[in-house]
Amino acid sequence: MEDAATADVTGMMESELGLYVDEDGWVDAASTCTPRPAYQRNLEATRFRVAVCHLSHFGVFGPAEQTFFDIYLPLALRPGR
């Protein structure tokens, strides 16, 4: 069971968070099992539970479009010539 504080998931859709395993790229940990287990979610307690079928490095992420942010670099101006 992964336990996250509410402040850790501020701005994220808690119902879309998942446990991912590093297998030459991050994949949903539930996909390592056959049949694929369902996530059990307790949104009020900010918790979820899912079965995994092997041990590895894990991370909790939201959907791909939610985990990437626009990065704005500082604007550097140079006087005209």
PDB file of N, CA, C and O in Angstrom:
ATOM      1  N   MET A   1       0.844  -1.171   0.000  1.00  0.00           N
ATOM      2  CA  MET A   1       0.000   0.000   0.000  1.00  0.00           C
ATOM      3  C   MET A   1       0.887   1.230   0.000  1.00  0.00           C
ATOM      4  O   MET A   1       1.838   1.318   0.754  1.00  0.00           O
ATOM      5  N   GLU A   2       0.591   2.162  -0.863  1.00  0.00           N
ATOM      6  CA  GLU A   2       1.337   3.411  -0.946  1.00  0.00           C
ATOM      7  C   GLU A   2       0.550   4.466  -0.191  1.00  0.00           C
ATOM      8  O   GLU A   2      -0.650   4.588  -0.352  1.00  0.00           O
ATOM      9  N   ASP A   3       1.222   5.209   0.653  1.00  0.00           N
ATOM     10  CA  ASP A   3       0.574   6.208   1.485  1.00  0.00           C
ATOM     11  C   ASP A   3       1.109   7.583   1.103  1.00  0.00           C
ATOM     12  O   ASP A   3       2.308   7.789   1.086  1.00  0.00           O
ATOM     13  N   ALA A   4       0.232   8.497   0.753  1.00  0.00           N
ATOM     14  CA  ALA A   4       0.658   9.836   0.361  1.00  0.00           C
ATOM     15  C   ALA A   4      -0.114  10.867   1.161  1.00  0.00           C
ATOM     16  O   ALA A   4      -1.289  10.711   1.423  1.00  0.00           O
ATOM     17  N   ALA A   5       0.581  11.901   1.562  1.00  0.00           N
ATOM     18  CA  ALA A   5      -0.074  13.006   2.270  1.00  0.00           C
ATOM     19  C   ALA A   5      -0.855  13.832   1.258  1.00  0.00           C
ATOM     20  O   ALA A   5      -0.476  13.926   0.092  1.00  0.00           O
ATOM     21  N   THR A   6      -1.933  14.427   1.693  1.00  0.00           N
ATOM     22  CA  THR A   6      -2.762  15.234   0.800  1.00  0.00           C
ATOM     23  C   THR A   6      -1.944  16.339   0.157  1.00  0.00           C
ATOM     24  O   THR A   6      -2.100  16.620  -1.031  1.00  0.00           O
ATOM     25  N   ALA A   7      -1.029  16.954   0.887  1.00  0.00           N
ATOM     26  CA  ALA A   7      -0.206  18.024   0.328  1.00  0.00           C
ATOM     27  C   ALA A   7       0.688  17.519  -0.803  1.00  0.00           C
ATOM     28  O   ALA A   7       1.040  18.272  -1.703  1.00  0.00           O
ATOM     29  N   ASP A   8       1.053  16.250  -0.788  1.00  0.00           N
ATOM     30  CA  ASP A   8       1.916  15.689  -1.822  1.00  0.00           C
ATOM     31  C   ASP A   8       1.205  15.534  -3.154  1.00  0.00           C
ATOM     32  O   ASP A   8       1.862  15.397  -4.182  1.00  0.00           O
ATOM     33  N   VAL A   9      -0.102  15.513  -3.154  1.00  0.00           N
ATOM     34  CA  VAL A   9      -0.858  15.294  -4.391  1.00  0.00           C
ATOM     35  C   VAL A   9      -1.723  16.493  -4.748  1.00  0.00           C
ATOM     36  O   VAL A   9      -2.612  16.378  -5.581  1.00  0.00           O
ATOM     37  N   THR A  10      -1.431  17.651  -4.172  1.00  0.00           N
ATOM     38  CA  THR A  10      -2.184  18.858  -4.479  1.00  0.00           C
ATOM     39  C   THR A  10      -2.069  19.166  -5.967  1.00  0.00           C
ATOM     40  O   THR A  10      -0.984  19.137  -6.528  1.00  0.00           O
ATOM     41  N   GLY A  11      -3.187  19.419  -6.602  1.00  0.00           N
ATOM     42  CA  GLY A  11      -3.213  19.728  -8.028  1.00  0.00           C
ATOM     43  C   GLY A  11      -3.282  18.504  -8.914  1.00  0.00           C
ATOM     44  O   GLY A  11      -3.347  18.627 -10.133  1.00  0.00           O
ATOM     45  N   MET A  12      -3.250  17.310  -8.339  1.00  0.00           N
ATOM     46  CA  MET A  12      -3.333  16.078  -9.126  1.00  0.00           C
ATOM     47  C   MET A  12      -4.701  15.446  -8.930  1.00  0.00           C
ATOM     48  O   MET A  12      -5.343  15.649  -7.919  1.00  0.00           O
ATOM     49  N   MET A  13      -5.117  14.671  -9.903  1.00  0.00           N
ATOM     50  CA  MET A  13      -6.348  13.909  -9.783  1.00  0.00           C
ATOM     51  C   MET A  13      -6.005  12.624  -9.031  1.00  0.00           C
ATOM     52  O   MET A  13      -5.425  11.705  -9.604  1.00  0.00           O
ATOM     53  N   GLU A  14      -6.316  12.578  -7.740  1.00  0.00           N
ATOM     54  CA  GLU A  14      -5.958  11.425  -6.921  1.00  0.00           C
ATOM     55  C   GLU A  14      -6.540  10.129  -7.468  1.00  0.00           C
ATOM     56  O   GLU A  14      -5.930   9.071  -7.337  1.00  0.00           O
ATOM     57  N   SER A  15      -7.686  10.222  -8.111  1.00  0.00           N
ATOM     58  CA  SER A  15      -8.317   9.016  -8.661  1.00  0.00           C
ATOM     59  C   SER A  15      -7.557   8.463  -9.864  1.00  0.00           C
ATOM     60  O   SER A  15      -7.823   7.352 -10.307  1.00  0.00           O
ATOM     61  N   GLU A  16      -6.597   9.234 -10.399  1.00  0.00           N
ATOM     62  CA  GLU A  16      -5.838   8.794 -11.563  1.00  0.00           C
ATOM     63  C   GLU A  16      -4.386   8.444 -11.229  1.00  0.00           C
ATOM     64  O   GLU A  16      -3.631   8.070 -12.120  1.00  0.00           O
ATOM     65  N   LEU A  17      -3.978   8.573  -9.961  1.00  0.00           N
ATOM     66  CA  LEU A  17      -2.617   8.197  -9.593  1.00  0.00           C
ATOM     67  C   LEU A  17      -2.459   6.697  -9.692  1.00  0.00           C
ATOM     68  O   LEU A  17      -3.395   5.938  -9.439  1.00  0.00           O
ATOM     69  N   GLY A  18      -1.276   6.251 -10.069  1.00  0.00           N
ATOM     70  CA  GLY A  18      -1.030   4.820 -10.192  1.00  0.00           C
ATOM     71  C   GLY A  18       0.366   4.472  -9.728  1.00  0.00           C
ATOM     72  O   GLY A  18       1.242   5.333  -9.606  1.00  0.00           O
ATOM     73  N   LEU A  19       0.568   3.204  -9.460  1.00  0.00           N
ATOM     74  CA  LEU A  19       1.879   2.681  -9.073  1.00  0.00           C
ATOM     75  C   LEU A  19       2.557   2.174 -10.336  1.00  0.00           C
ATOM     76  O   LEU A  19       2.009   1.340 -11.054  1.00  0.00           O
ATOM     77  N   TYR A  20       3.743   2.695 -10.616  1.00  0.00           N
ATOM     78  CA  TYR A  20       4.470   2.336 -11.828  1.00  0.00           C
ATOM     79  C   TYR A  20       5.781   1.667 -11.460  1.00  0.00           C
ATOM     80  O   TYR A  20       6.391   1.971 -10.441  1.00  0.00           O
ATOM     81  N   VAL A  21       6.210   0.741 -12.313  1.00  0.00           N
ATOM     82  CA  VAL A  21       7.438  -0.013 -12.106  1.00  0.00           C
ATOM     83  C   VAL A  21       8.396   0.320 -13.259  1.00  0.00           C
ATOM     84  O   VAL A  21       7.967   0.519 -14.395  1.00  0.00           O
ATOM     85  N   ASP A  22       9.681   0.397 -12.940  1.00  0.00           N
ATOM     86  CA  ASP A  22      10.694   0.733 -13.941  1.00  0.00           C
ATOM     87  C   ASP A  22      11.157  -0.531 -14.650  1.00  0.00           C
ATOM     88  O   ASP A  22      11.923  -1.324 -14.117  1.00  0.00           O
ATOM     89  N   GLU A  23      10.647  -0.735 -15.853  1.00  0.00           N
ATOM     90  CA  GLU A  23      11.028  -1.872 -16.700  1.00  0.00           C
ATOM     91  C   GLU A  23      11.397  -1.333 -18.073  1.00  0.00           C
ATOM     92  O   GLU A  23      10.605  -1.378 -18.995  1.00  0.00           O
ATOM     93  N   ASP A  24      12.602  -0.790 -18.205  1.00  0.00           N
ATOM     94  CA  ASP A  24      13.014  -0.117 -19.443  1.00  0.00           C
ATOM     95  C   ASP A  24      12.004   0.953 -19.819  1.00  0.00           C
ATOM     96  O   ASP A  24      11.570   1.059 -20.965  1.00  0.00           O
ATOM     97  N   GLY A  25      11.577   1.706 -18.853  1.00  0.00           N
ATOM     98  CA  GLY A  25      10.533   2.711 -18.978  1.00  0.00           C
ATOM     99  C   GLY A  25       9.456   2.412 -17.950  1.00  0.00           C
ATOM    100  O   GLY A  25       9.321   1.276 -17.504  1.00  0.00           O
ATOM    101  N   TRP A  26       8.720   3.413 -17.546  1.00  0.00           N
ATOM    102  CA  TRP A  26       7.722   3.241 -16.488  1.00  0.00           C
ATOM    103  C   TRP A  26       6.450   2.641 -17.051  1.00  0.00           C
ATOM    104  O   TRP A  26       5.872   3.157 -18.001  1.00  0.00           O
ATOM    105  N   VAL A  27       6.015   1.522 -16.457  1.00  0.00           N
ATOM    106  CA  VAL A  27       4.750   0.875 -16.837  1.00  0.00           C
ATOM    107  C   VAL A  27       3.914   0.667 -15.576  1.00  0.00           C
ATOM    108  O   VAL A  27       4.449   0.546 -14.475  1.00  0.00           O
ATOM    109  N   ASP A  28       2.607   0.620 -15.756  1.00  0.00           N
ATOM    110  CA  ASP A  28       1.700   0.405 -14.631  1.00  0.00           C
ATOM    111  C   ASP A  28       2.034  -0.928 -13.963  1.00  0.00           C
ATOM    112  O   ASP A  28       2.099  -1.969 -14.625  1.00  0.00           O
ATOM    113  N   ALA A  29       2.284  -0.900 -12.655  1.00  0.00           N
ATOM    114  CA  ALA A  29       2.686  -2.109 -11.928  1.00  0.00           C
ATOM    115  C   ALA A  29       1.629  -3.196 -12.003  1.00  0.00           C
ATOM    116  O   ALA A  29       1.954  -4.380 -11.971  1.00  0.00           O
ATOM    117  N   ALA A  30       0.361  -2.824 -12.132  1.00  0.00           N
ATOM    118  CA  ALA A  30      -0.701  -3.821 -12.232  1.00  0.00           C
ATOM    119  C   ALA A  30      -0.559  -4.652 -13.502  1.00  0.00           C
ATOM    120  O   ALA A  30      -0.984  -5.805 -13.544  1.00  0.00           O
ATOM    121  N   SER A  31       0.081  -4.093 -14.517  1.00  0.00           N
ATOM    122  CA  SER A  31       0.221  -4.819 -15.787  1.00  0.00           C
ATOM    123  C   SER A  31       1.253  -5.940 -15.697  1.00  0.00           C
ATOM    124  O   SER A  31       1.388  -6.724 -16.637  1.00  0.00           O
ATOM    125  N   THR A  32       1.963  -6.054 -14.569  1.00  0.00           N
ATOM    126  CA  THR A  32       2.938  -7.139 -14.416  1.00  0.00           C
ATOM    127  C   THR A  32       2.271  -8.434 -13.971  1.00  0.00           C
ATOM    128  O   THR A  32       2.939  -9.455 -13.874  1.00  0.00           O
ATOM    129  N   CYS A  33       0.980  -8.392 -13.670  1.00  0.00           N
ATOM    130  CA  CYS A  33       0.248  -9.571 -13.190  1.00  0.00           C
ATOM    131  C   CYS A  33      -0.759 -10.044 -14.234  1.00  0.00           C
ATOM    132  O   CYS A  33      -1.308  -9.250 -14.980  1.00  0.00           O
ATOM    133  N   THR A  34      -1.005 -11.356 -14.235  1.00  0.00           N
ATOM    134  CA  THR A  34      -2.054 -11.936 -15.071  1.00  0.00           C
ATOM    135  C   THR A  34      -2.921 -12.817 -14.181  1.00  0.00           C
ATOM    136  O   THR A  34      -2.386 -13.734 -13.561  1.00  0.00           O
ATOM    137  N   PRO A  35      -4.214 -12.534 -14.053  1.00  0.00           N
ATOM    138  CA  PRO A  35      -4.935 -11.410 -14.643  1.00  0.00           C
ATOM    139  C   PRO A  35      -4.556 -10.108 -13.953  1.00  0.00           C
ATOM    140  O   PRO A  35      -4.076 -10.103 -12.828  1.00  0.00           O
ATOM    141  N   ARG A  36      -4.805  -9.027 -14.653  1.00  0.00           N
ATOM    142  CA  ARG A  36      -4.443  -7.697 -14.150  1.00  0.00           C
ATOM    143  C   ARG A  36      -5.351  -7.321 -12.981  1.00  0.00           C
ATOM    144  O   ARG A  36      -6.573  -7.294 -13.120  1.00  0.00           O
ATOM    145  N   PRO A  37      -4.768  -7.002 -11.802  1.00  0.00           N
ATOM    146  CA  PRO A  37      -5.588  -6.636 -10.645  1.00  0.00           C
ATOM    147  C   PRO A  37      -6.147  -5.212 -10.776  1.00  0.00           C
ATOM    148  O   PRO A  37      -5.579  -4.378 -11.466  1.00  0.00           O
ATOM    149  N   ALA A  38      -7.237  -4.972 -10.094  1.00  0.00           N
ATOM    150  CA  ALA A  38      -7.834  -3.634 -10.073  1.00  0.00           C
ATOM    151  C   ALA A  38      -7.262  -2.839  -8.905  1.00  0.00           C
ATOM    152  O   ALA A  38      -6.871  -3.402  -7.882  1.00  0.00           O
ATOM    153  N   TYR A  39      -7.179  -1.539  -9.075  1.00  0.00           N
ATOM    154  CA  TYR A  39      -6.784  -0.656  -7.979  1.00  0.00           C
ATOM    155  C   TYR A  39      -7.943  -0.545  -6.999  1.00  0.00           C
ATOM    156  O   TYR A  39      -9.101  -0.445  -7.410  1.00  0.00           O
ATOM    157  N   GLN A  40      -7.647  -0.570  -5.724  1.00  0.00           N
ATOM    158  CA  GLN A  40      -8.631  -0.290  -4.680  1.00  0.00           C
ATOM    159  C   GLN A  40      -8.269   1.083  -4.129  1.00  0.00           C
ATOM    160  O   GLN A  40      -7.166   1.282  -3.640  1.00  0.00           O
ATOM    161  N   ARG A  41      -9.181   2.027  -4.247  1.00  0.00           N
ATOM    162  CA  ARG A  41      -8.887   3.415  -3.876  1.00  0.00           C
ATOM    163  C   ARG A  41      -9.728   3.867  -2.693  1.00  0.00           C
ATOM    164  O   ARG A  41     -10.897   3.555  -2.600  1.00  0.00           O
ATOM    165  N   ASN A  42      -9.085   4.623  -1.812  1.00  0.00           N
ATOM    166  CA  ASN A  42      -9.756   5.294  -0.708  1.00  0.00           C
ATOM    167  C   ASN A  42      -9.355   6.758  -0.819  1.00  0.00           C
ATOM    168  O   ASN A  42      -8.338   7.179  -0.268  1.00  0.00           O
ATOM    169  N   LEU A  43     -10.131   7.524  -1.586  1.00  0.00           N
ATOM    170  CA  LEU A  43      -9.772   8.911  -1.871  1.00  0.00           C
ATOM    171  C   LEU A  43      -9.833   9.797  -0.634  1.00  0.00           C
ATOM    172  O   LEU A  43      -9.060  10.743  -0.514  1.00  0.00           O
ATOM    173  N   GLU A  44     -10.729   9.483   0.301  1.00  0.00           N
ATOM    174  CA  GLU A  44     -10.824  10.291   1.510  1.00  0.00           C
ATOM    175  C   GLU A  44      -9.546  10.182   2.344  1.00  0.00           C
ATOM    176  O   GLU A  44      -9.127  11.127   2.982  1.00  0.00           O
ATOM    177  N   ALA A  45      -8.940   9.019   2.348  1.00  0.00           N
ATOM    178  CA  ALA A  45      -7.710   8.796   3.118  1.00  0.00           C
ATOM    179  C   ALA A  45      -6.453   8.986   2.261  1.00  0.00           C
ATOM    180  O   ALA A  45      -5.344   8.817   2.752  1.00  0.00           O
ATOM    181  N   THR A  46      -6.623   9.372   0.988  1.00  0.00           N
ATOM    182  CA  THR A  46      -5.511   9.538   0.052  1.00  0.00           C
ATOM    183  C   THR A  46      -4.656   8.276   0.002  1.00  0.00           C
ATOM    184  O   THR A  46      -3.448   8.306   0.210  1.00  0.00           O
ATOM    185  N   ARG A  47      -5.302   7.142  -0.258  1.00  0.00           N
ATOM    186  CA  ARG A  47      -4.613   5.854  -0.338  1.00  0.00           C
ATOM    187  C   ARG A  47      -5.135   5.038  -1.503  1.00  0.00           C
ATOM    188  O   ARG A  47      -6.271   5.201  -1.929  1.00  0.00           O
ATOM    189  N   PHE A  48      -4.258   4.178  -2.009  1.00  0.00           N
ATOM    190  CA  PHE A  48      -4.706   3.169  -2.949  1.00  0.00           C
ATOM    191  C   PHE A  48      -3.925   1.891  -2.698  1.00  0.00           C
ATOM    192  O   PHE A  48      -2.882   1.895  -2.068  1.00  0.00           O
ATOM    193  N   ARG A  49      -4.468   0.794  -3.207  1.00  0.00           N
ATOM    194  CA  ARG A  49      -3.850  -0.516  -3.038  1.00  0.00           C
ATOM    195  C   ARG A  49      -3.948  -1.243  -4.367  1.00  0.00           C
ATOM    196  O   ARG A  49      -4.974  -1.210  -5.034  1.00  0.00           O
ATOM    197  N   VAL A  50      -2.852  -1.911  -4.736  1.00  0.00           N
ATOM    198  CA  VAL A  50      -2.839  -2.710  -5.959  1.00  0.00           C
ATOM    199  C   VAL A  50      -1.823  -3.836  -5.775  1.00  0.00           C
ATOM    200  O   VAL A  50      -0.786  -3.654  -5.141  1.00  0.00           O
ATOM    201  N   ALA A  51      -2.146  -5.008  -6.296  1.00  0.00           N
ATOM    202  CA  ALA A  51      -1.226  -6.145  -6.212  1.00  0.00           C
ATOM    203  C   ALA A  51      -0.126  -5.992  -7.254  1.00  0.00           C
ATOM    204  O   ALA A  51      -0.361  -5.496  -8.355  1.00  0.00           O
ATOM    205  N   VAL A  52       1.089  -6.407  -6.886  1.00  0.00           N
ATOM    206  CA  VAL A  52       2.202  -6.449  -7.833  1.00  0.00           C
ATOM    207  C   VAL A  52       2.763  -7.867  -7.829  1.00  0.00           C
ATOM    208  O   VAL A  52       2.667  -8.576  -6.834  1.00  0.00           O
ATOM    209  N   CYS A  53       3.341  -8.262  -8.945  1.00  0.00           N
ATOM    210  CA  CYS A  53       3.784  -9.651  -9.072  1.00  0.00           C
ATOM    211  C   CYS A  53       5.289  -9.835  -9.006  1.00  0.00           C
ATOM    212  O   CYS A  53       5.769 -10.954  -9.114  1.00  0.00           O
ATOM    213  N   HIS A  54       6.048  -8.777  -8.874  1.00  0.00           N
ATOM    214  CA  HIS A  54       7.485  -8.896  -8.628  1.00  0.00           C
ATOM    215  C   HIS A  54       7.992  -7.602  -8.018  1.00  0.00           C
ATOM    216  O   HIS A  54       7.359  -6.563  -8.125  1.00  0.00           O
ATOM    217  N   LEU A  55       9.128  -7.662  -7.387  1.00  0.00           N
ATOM    218  CA  LEU A  55       9.700  -6.486  -6.740  1.00  0.00           C
ATOM    219  C   LEU A  55      10.650  -5.778  -7.691  1.00  0.00           C
ATOM    220  O   LEU A  55      11.328  -6.406  -8.491  1.00  0.00           O
ATOM    221  N   SER A  56      10.673  -4.458  -7.584  1.00  0.00           N
ATOM    222  CA  SER A  56      11.490  -3.637  -8.465  1.00  0.00           C
ATOM    223  C   SER A  56      11.519  -2.231  -7.892  1.00  0.00           C
ATOM    224  O   SER A  56      11.137  -2.015  -6.745  1.00  0.00           O
ATOM    225  N   HIS A  57      11.949  -1.256  -8.692  1.00  0.00           N
ATOM    226  CA  HIS A  57      11.863   0.151  -8.313  1.00  0.00           C
ATOM    227  C   HIS A  57      10.476   0.645  -8.711  1.00  0.00           C
ATOM    228  O   HIS A  57      10.045   0.434  -9.849  1.00  0.00           O
ATOM    229  N   PHE A  58       9.790   1.294  -7.780  1.00  0.00           N
ATOM    230  CA  PHE A  58       8.430   1.756  -8.030  1.00  0.00           C
ATOM    231  C   PHE A  58       8.342   3.264  -7.859  1.00  0.00           C
ATOM    232  O   PHE A  58       9.138   3.871  -7.157  1.00  0.00           O
ATOM    233  N   GLY A  59       7.340   3.849  -8.483  1.00  0.00           N
ATOM    234  CA  GLY A  59       7.042   5.267  -8.330  1.00  0.00           C
ATOM    235  C   GLY A  59       5.550   5.485  -8.465  1.00  0.00           C
ATOM    236  O   GLY A  59       4.856   4.698  -9.108  1.00  0.00           O
ATOM    237  N   VAL A  60       5.047   6.546  -7.848  1.00  0.00           N
ATOM    238  CA  VAL A  60       3.631   6.902  -7.953  1.00  0.00           C
ATOM    239  C   VAL A  60       3.543   8.102  -8.886  1.00  0.00           C
ATOM    240  O   VAL A  60       4.169   9.137  -8.652  1.00  0.00           O
ATOM    241  N   PHE A  61       2.787   7.929  -9.976  1.00  0.00           N
ATOM    242  CA  PHE A  61       2.646   8.977 -10.982  1.00  0.00           C
ATOM    243  C   PHE A  61       1.193   9.112 -11.389  1.00  0.00           C
ATOM    244  O   PHE A  61       0.402   8.192 -11.217  1.00  0.00           O
ATOM    245  N   GLY A  62       0.887  10.257 -11.977  1.00  0.00           N
ATOM    246  CA  GLY A  62      -0.399  10.463 -12.608  1.00  0.00           C
ATOM    247  C   GLY A  62      -0.275  10.117 -14.082  1.00  0.00           C
ATOM    248  O   GLY A  62       0.780   9.658 -14.533  1.00  0.00           O
ATOM    249  N   PRO A  63      -1.329  10.332 -14.850  1.00  0.00           N
ATOM    250  CA  PRO A  63      -1.264  10.073 -16.287  1.00  0.00           C
ATOM    251  C   PRO A  63      -0.157  10.910 -16.935  1.00  0.00           C
ATOM    252  O   PRO A  63       0.201  11.972 -16.438  1.00  0.00           O
ATOM    253  N   ALA A  64       0.358  10.448 -18.052  1.00  0.00           N
ATOM    254  CA  ALA A  64       1.485  11.113 -18.711  1.00  0.00           C
ATOM    255  C   ALA A  64       1.233  12.594 -18.951  1.00  0.00           C
ATOM    256  O   ALA A  64       2.097  13.418 -18.712  1.00  0.00           O
ATOM    257  N   GLU A  65       0.042  12.946 -19.413  1.00  0.00           N
ATOM    258  CA  GLU A  65      -0.223  14.358 -19.680  1.00  0.00           C
ATOM    259  C   GLU A  65      -0.251  15.183 -18.397  1.00  0.00           C
ATOM    260  O   GLU A  65      -0.163  16.382 -18.423  1.00  0.00           O
ATOM    261  N   GLN A  66      -0.353  14.533 -17.266  1.00  0.00           N
ATOM    262  CA  GLN A  66      -0.393  15.231 -15.983  1.00  0.00           C
ATOM    263  C   GLN A  66       1.002  15.356 -15.370  1.00  0.00           C
ATOM    264  O   GLN A  66       1.218  16.193 -14.523  1.00  0.00           O
ATOM    265  N   THR A  67       1.965  14.550 -15.786  1.00  0.00           N
ATOM    266  CA  THR A  67       3.269  14.547 -15.144  1.00  0.00           C
ATOM    267  C   THR A  67       4.274  15.453 -15.835  1.00  0.00           C
ATOM    268  O   THR A  67       5.377  15.608 -15.359  1.00  0.00           O
ATOM    269  N   PHE A  68       3.918  16.042 -16.969  1.00  0.00           N
ATOM    270  CA  PHE A  68       4.823  16.933 -17.671  1.00  0.00           C
ATOM    271  C   PHE A  68       4.331  18.363 -17.538  1.00  0.00           C
ATOM    272  O   PHE A  68       3.149  18.639 -17.601  1.00  0.00           O
ATOM    273  N   PHE A  69       5.255  19.265 -17.363  1.00  0.00           N
ATOM    274  CA  PHE A  69       4.916  20.661 -17.157  1.00  0.00           C
ATOM    275  C   PHE A  69       5.637  21.505 -18.198  1.00  0.00           C
ATOM    276  O   PHE A  69       6.723  21.156 -18.661  1.00  0.00           O
ATOM    277  N   ASP A  70       5.055  22.633 -18.541  1.00  0.00           N
ATOM    278  CA  ASP A  70       5.738  23.577 -19.408  1.00  0.00           C
ATOM    279  C   ASP A  70       6.846  24.249 -18.603  1.00  0.00           C
ATOM    280  O   ASP A  70       6.642  24.611 -17.445  1.00  0.00           O
ATOM    281  N   ILE A  71       7.988  24.379 -19.212  1.00  0.00           N
ATOM    282  CA  ILE A  71       9.113  25.036 -18.554  1.00  0.00           C
ATOM    283  C   ILE A  71       9.405  26.310 -19.328  1.00  0.00           C
ATOM    284  O   ILE A  71       9.619  26.286 -20.543  1.00  0.00           O
ATOM    285  N   TYR A  72       9.422  27.426 -18.637  1.00  0.00           N
ATOM    286  CA  TYR A  72       9.704  28.711 -19.253  1.00  0.00           C
ATOM    287  C   TYR A  72      11.070  29.179 -18.775  1.00  0.00           C
ATOM    288  O   TYR A  72      11.288  29.375 -17.590  1.00  0.00           O
ATOM    289  N   LEU A  73      11.974  29.351 -19.724  1.00  0.00           N
ATOM    290  CA  LEU A  73      13.315  29.817 -19.388  1.00  0.00           C
ATOM    291  C   LEU A  73      13.306  31.333 -19.269  1.00  0.00           C
ATOM    292  O   LEU A  73      12.490  32.022 -19.882  1.00  0.00           O
ATOM    293  N   PRO A  74      14.243  31.893 -18.516  1.00  0.00           N
ATOM    294  CA  PRO A  74      14.289  33.361 -18.414  1.00  0.00           C
ATOM    295  C   PRO A  74      14.583  33.977 -19.782  1.00  0.00           C
ATOM    296  O   PRO A  74      15.326  33.411 -20.578  1.00  0.00           O
ATOM    297  N   LEU A  75      14.005  35.111 -20.030  1.00  0.00           N
ATOM    298  CA  LEU A  75      14.202  35.806 -21.294  1.00  0.00           C
ATOM    299  C   LEU A  75      15.442  36.678 -21.166  1.00  0.00           C
ATOM    300  O   LEU A  75      15.551  37.507 -20.253  1.00  0.00           O
ATOM    301  N   ALA A  76      16.395  36.496 -22.055  1.00  0.00           N
ATOM    302  CA  ALA A  76      17.615  37.296 -22.059  1.00  0.00           C
ATOM    303  C   ALA A  76      17.554  38.255 -23.251  1.00  0.00           C
ATOM    304  O   ALA A  76      17.467  37.819 -24.393  1.00  0.00           O
ATOM    305  N   LEU A  77      17.573  39.540 -22.971  1.00  0.00           N
ATOM    306  CA  LEU A  77      17.523  40.547 -24.024  1.00  0.00           C
ATOM    307  C   LEU A  77      18.901  41.151 -24.221  1.00  0.00           C
ATOM    308  O   LEU A  77      19.648  41.346 -23.270  1.00  0.00           O
ATOM    309  N   ARG A  78      19.206  41.466 -25.450  1.00  0.00           N
ATOM    310  CA  ARG A  78      20.486  42.066 -25.787  1.00  0.00           C
ATOM    311  C   ARG A  78      20.189  43.333 -26.556  1.00  0.00           C
ATOM    312  O   ARG A  78      19.318  43.353 -27.428  1.00  0.00           O
ATOM    313  N   PRO A  79      20.906  44.414 -26.262  1.00  0.00           N
ATOM    314  CA  PRO A  79      20.626  45.672 -26.972  1.00  0.00           C
ATOM    315  C   PRO A  79      20.807  45.500 -28.485  1.00  0.00           C
ATOM    316  O   PRO A  79      21.660  44.734 -28.933  1.00  0.00           O
ATOM    317  N   GLY A  80      19.950  46.170 -29.251  1.00  0.00           N
ATOM    318  CA  GLY A  80      20.041  46.099 -30.705  1.00  0.00           C
ATOM    319  C   GLY A  80      21.371  46.656 -31.204  1.00  0.00           C
ATOM    320  O   GLY A  80      22.028  47.429 -30.543  1.00  0.00           O
ATOM    321  N   ARG A  81      21.766  46.264 -32.373  1.00  0.00           N
ATOM    322  CA  ARG A  81      23.045  46.742 -32.937  1.00  0.00           C
ATOM    323  C   ARG A  81      22.875  47.936 -33.784  1.00  0.00           C
ATOM    324  O   ARG A  81      22.050  48.264 -34.436  1.00  0.00           O
TER     325      ARG A  81
END
